[in-house]
PDB file of C-alpha atoms in Angstrom:
ATOM      1  CA  MET A   1     -17.733 -81.320-131.477  1.00  0.00           C
ATOM      2  CA  ALA A   2     -19.915 -80.322-135.226  1.00  0.00           C
ATOM      3  CA  ASP A   3     -17.416 -79.825-138.180  1.00  0.00           C
ATOM      4  CA  LEU A   4     -17.711 -76.182-138.282  1.00  0.00           C
ATOM      5  CA  ALA A   5     -18.769 -73.467-135.862  1.00  0.00           C
ATOM      6  CA  PRO A   6     -21.445 -71.312-136.050  1.00  0.00           C
ATOM      7  CA  THR A   7     -20.927 -68.221-138.220  1.00  0.00           C
ATOM      8  CA  GLY A   8     -24.300 -66.264-137.751  1.00  0.00           C
ATOM      9  CA  SER A   9     -24.013 -62.841-135.269  1.00  0.00           C
ATOM     10  CA  VAL A  10     -26.316 -64.108-132.326  1.00  0.00           C
ATOM     11  CA  LEU A  11     -25.011 -66.667-130.121  1.00  0.00           C
ATOM     12  CA  THR A  12     -26.231 -69.876-129.775  1.00  0.00           C
ATOM     13  CA  CYS A  13     -26.262 -72.726-127.671  1.00  0.00           C
ATOM     14  CA  TYR A  14     -23.875 -74.486-129.172  1.00  0.00           C
ATOM     15  CA  ASP A  15     -21.450 -71.347-128.375  1.00  0.00           C
ATOM     16  CA  GLU A  16     -22.856 -71.693-124.657  1.00  0.00           C
ATOM     17  CA  GLY A  17     -21.431 -75.163-124.772  1.00  0.00           C
ATOM     18  CA  HIS A  18     -18.227 -74.845-126.086  1.00  0.00           C
ATOM     19  CA  VAL A  19     -16.985 -71.896-124.655  1.00  0.00           C
ATOM     20  CA  VAL A  20     -14.202 -73.738-122.831  1.00  0.00           C
ATOM     21  CA  THR A  21     -13.243 -75.178-126.157  1.00  0.00           C
ATOM     22  CA  TYR A  22     -13.143 -71.113-127.326  1.00  0.00           C
ATOM     23  CA  ILE A  23     -10.961 -70.487-124.540  1.00  0.00           C
ATOM     24  CA  ARG A  24      -8.428 -73.653-124.965  1.00  0.00           C
ATOM     25  CA  LEU A  25      -8.461 -72.316-128.738  1.00  0.00           C
ATOM     26  CA  LEU A  26      -7.410 -68.976-128.046  1.00  0.00           C
ATOM     27  CA  GLN A  27      -4.583 -70.161-125.489  1.00  0.00           C
ATOM     28  CA  ALA A  28      -3.089 -72.284-127.891  1.00  0.00           C
ATOM     29  CA  GLU A  29      -2.990 -69.841-130.598  1.00  0.00           C
ATOM     30  CA  GLY A  30      -1.404 -67.446-127.895  1.00  0.00           C
ATOM     31  CA  GLU A  31       1.012 -70.260-127.091  1.00  0.00           C
ATOM     32  CA  GLY A  32       1.948 -70.880-130.583  1.00  0.00           C
ATOM     33  CA  ALA A  33       0.818 -74.473-130.572  1.00  0.00           C
ATOM     34  CA  ASP A  34       0.955 -76.462-133.848  1.00  0.00           C
ATOM     35  CA  TRP A  35      -2.910 -76.305-135.127  1.00  0.00           C
ATOM     36  CA  GLN A  36      -2.718 -80.179-135.660  1.00  0.00           C
ATOM     37  CA  GLU A  37      -1.753 -80.468-131.952  1.00  0.00           C
ATOM     38  CA  VAL A  38      -4.747 -78.580-131.196  1.00  0.00           C
ATOM     39  CA  ALA A  39      -7.596 -80.286-133.445  1.00  0.00           C
ATOM     40  CA  ARG A  40      -6.396 -83.763-132.187  1.00  0.00           C
ATOM     41  CA  ILE A  41      -6.107 -82.905-128.664  1.00  0.00           C
ATOM     42  CA  VAL A  42      -9.222 -79.957-128.336  1.00  0.00           C
ATOM     43  CA  LEU A  43     -11.281 -80.818-130.793  1.00  0.00           C
ATOM     44  CA  HIS A  44     -10.849 -84.529-130.831  1.00  0.00           C
ATOM     45  CA  ILE A  45     -10.178 -84.818-134.600  1.00  0.00           C
ATOM     46  CA  ASP A  46      -7.221 -86.684-135.857  1.00  0.00           C
ATOM     47  CA  PRO A  47      -5.496 -84.547-138.702  1.00  0.00           C
ATOM     48  CA  GLU A  48      -3.607 -87.339-140.208  1.00  0.00           C
ATOM     49  CA  ARG A  49      -7.040 -89.437-140.703  1.00  0.00           C
ATOM     50  CA  GLU A  50      -9.262 -86.541-141.580  1.00  0.00           C
ATOM     51  CA  PRO A  51      -6.442 -83.765-142.417  1.00  0.00           C
ATOM     52  CA  ASP A  52      -9.431 -81.166-144.109  1.00  0.00           C
ATOM     53  CA  ARG A  53     -12.412 -81.948-141.794  1.00  0.00           C
ATOM     54  CA  ALA A  54      -9.588 -81.000-138.633  1.00  0.00           C
ATOM     55  CA  ARG A  55      -8.085 -77.865-140.726  1.00  0.00           C
ATOM     56  CA  ASN A  56     -11.912 -76.791-141.423  1.00  0.00           C
ATOM     57  CA  ALA A  57     -13.178 -77.020-137.633  1.00  0.00           C
ATOM     58  CA  TYR A  58     -10.088 -75.825-136.133  1.00  0.00           C
ATOM     59  CA  GLU A  59     -10.168 -72.507-138.166  1.00  0.00           C
ATOM     60  CA  SER A  60     -13.939 -72.206-137.794  1.00  0.00           C
ATOM     61  CA  HIS A  61     -13.920 -72.630-134.032  1.00  0.00           C
ATOM     62  CA  LEU A  62     -10.842 -70.209-133.519  1.00  0.00           C
ATOM     63  CA  ALA A  63     -12.574 -67.656-135.976  1.00  0.00           C
ATOM     64  CA  ARG A  64     -15.677 -67.730-133.688  1.00  0.00           C
ATOM     65  CA  ALA A  65     -13.322 -67.626-130.621  1.00  0.00           C
ATOM     66  CA  LYS A  66     -12.133 -64.350-131.660  1.00  0.00           C
ATOM     67  CA  TRP A  67     -15.499 -63.166-133.069  1.00  0.00           C
ATOM     68  CA  MET A  68     -16.879 -63.790-129.165  1.00  0.00           C
ATOM     69  CA  THR A  69     -13.577 -62.247-127.716  1.00  0.00           C
ATOM     70  CA  GLU A  70     -14.007 -58.829-130.237  1.00  0.00           C
ATOM     71  CA  GLN A  71     -18.008 -59.122-128.816  1.00  0.00           C
ATOM     72  CA  GLY A  72     -16.830 -58.857-125.398  1.00  0.00           C
ATOM     73  CA  ARG A  73     -18.982 -62.204-125.328  1.00  0.00           C
ATOM     74  CA  LEU A  74     -16.785 -64.897-124.653  1.00  0.00           C
ATOM     75  CA  LEU A  75     -16.237 -64.616-121.105  1.00  0.00           C
ATOM     76  CA  ARG A  76     -19.585 -63.004-119.706  1.00  0.00           C
ATOM     77  CA  GLY A  77     -21.496 -64.801-116.899  1.00  0.00           C
ATOM     78  CA  SER A  78     -24.653 -65.772-118.208  1.00  0.00           C
ATOM     79  CA  ARG A  79     -26.293 -66.148-121.295  1.00  0.00           C
ATOM     80  CA  SER A  80     -28.724 -63.749-120.158  1.00  0.00           C
ATOM     81  CA  ASN A  81     -26.239 -60.945-120.301  1.00  0.00           C
ATOM     82  CA  TRP A  82     -25.329 -62.024-123.918  1.00  0.00           C
TER      83      TRP A  82
END
C-alpha cells in the first residue's frame, strides 16, 4: 500500500489494483467507521505507531475512491473501458 493514492486525472495501474480497497473505504465511511480502525484493517497501517502516515494514506485513498466514483469509473468492468 502506497502512502498516498494517485492524484492525477487518469486512472493508473495502481488504481486498478486497489479497486477493492477503494470500495472497502467507501463502505466503511458510509457505515460511519472510525478512520483509525479503517486504516489498520483496510490499509494495514497502524495509526498508533504512525499516526501521520495512517491519516494521510486514509484521506488520500478515500479521496481517490470518491473521485473514481464521481467519474463513474470505480465499478466499470475492464480497464479498456476506463
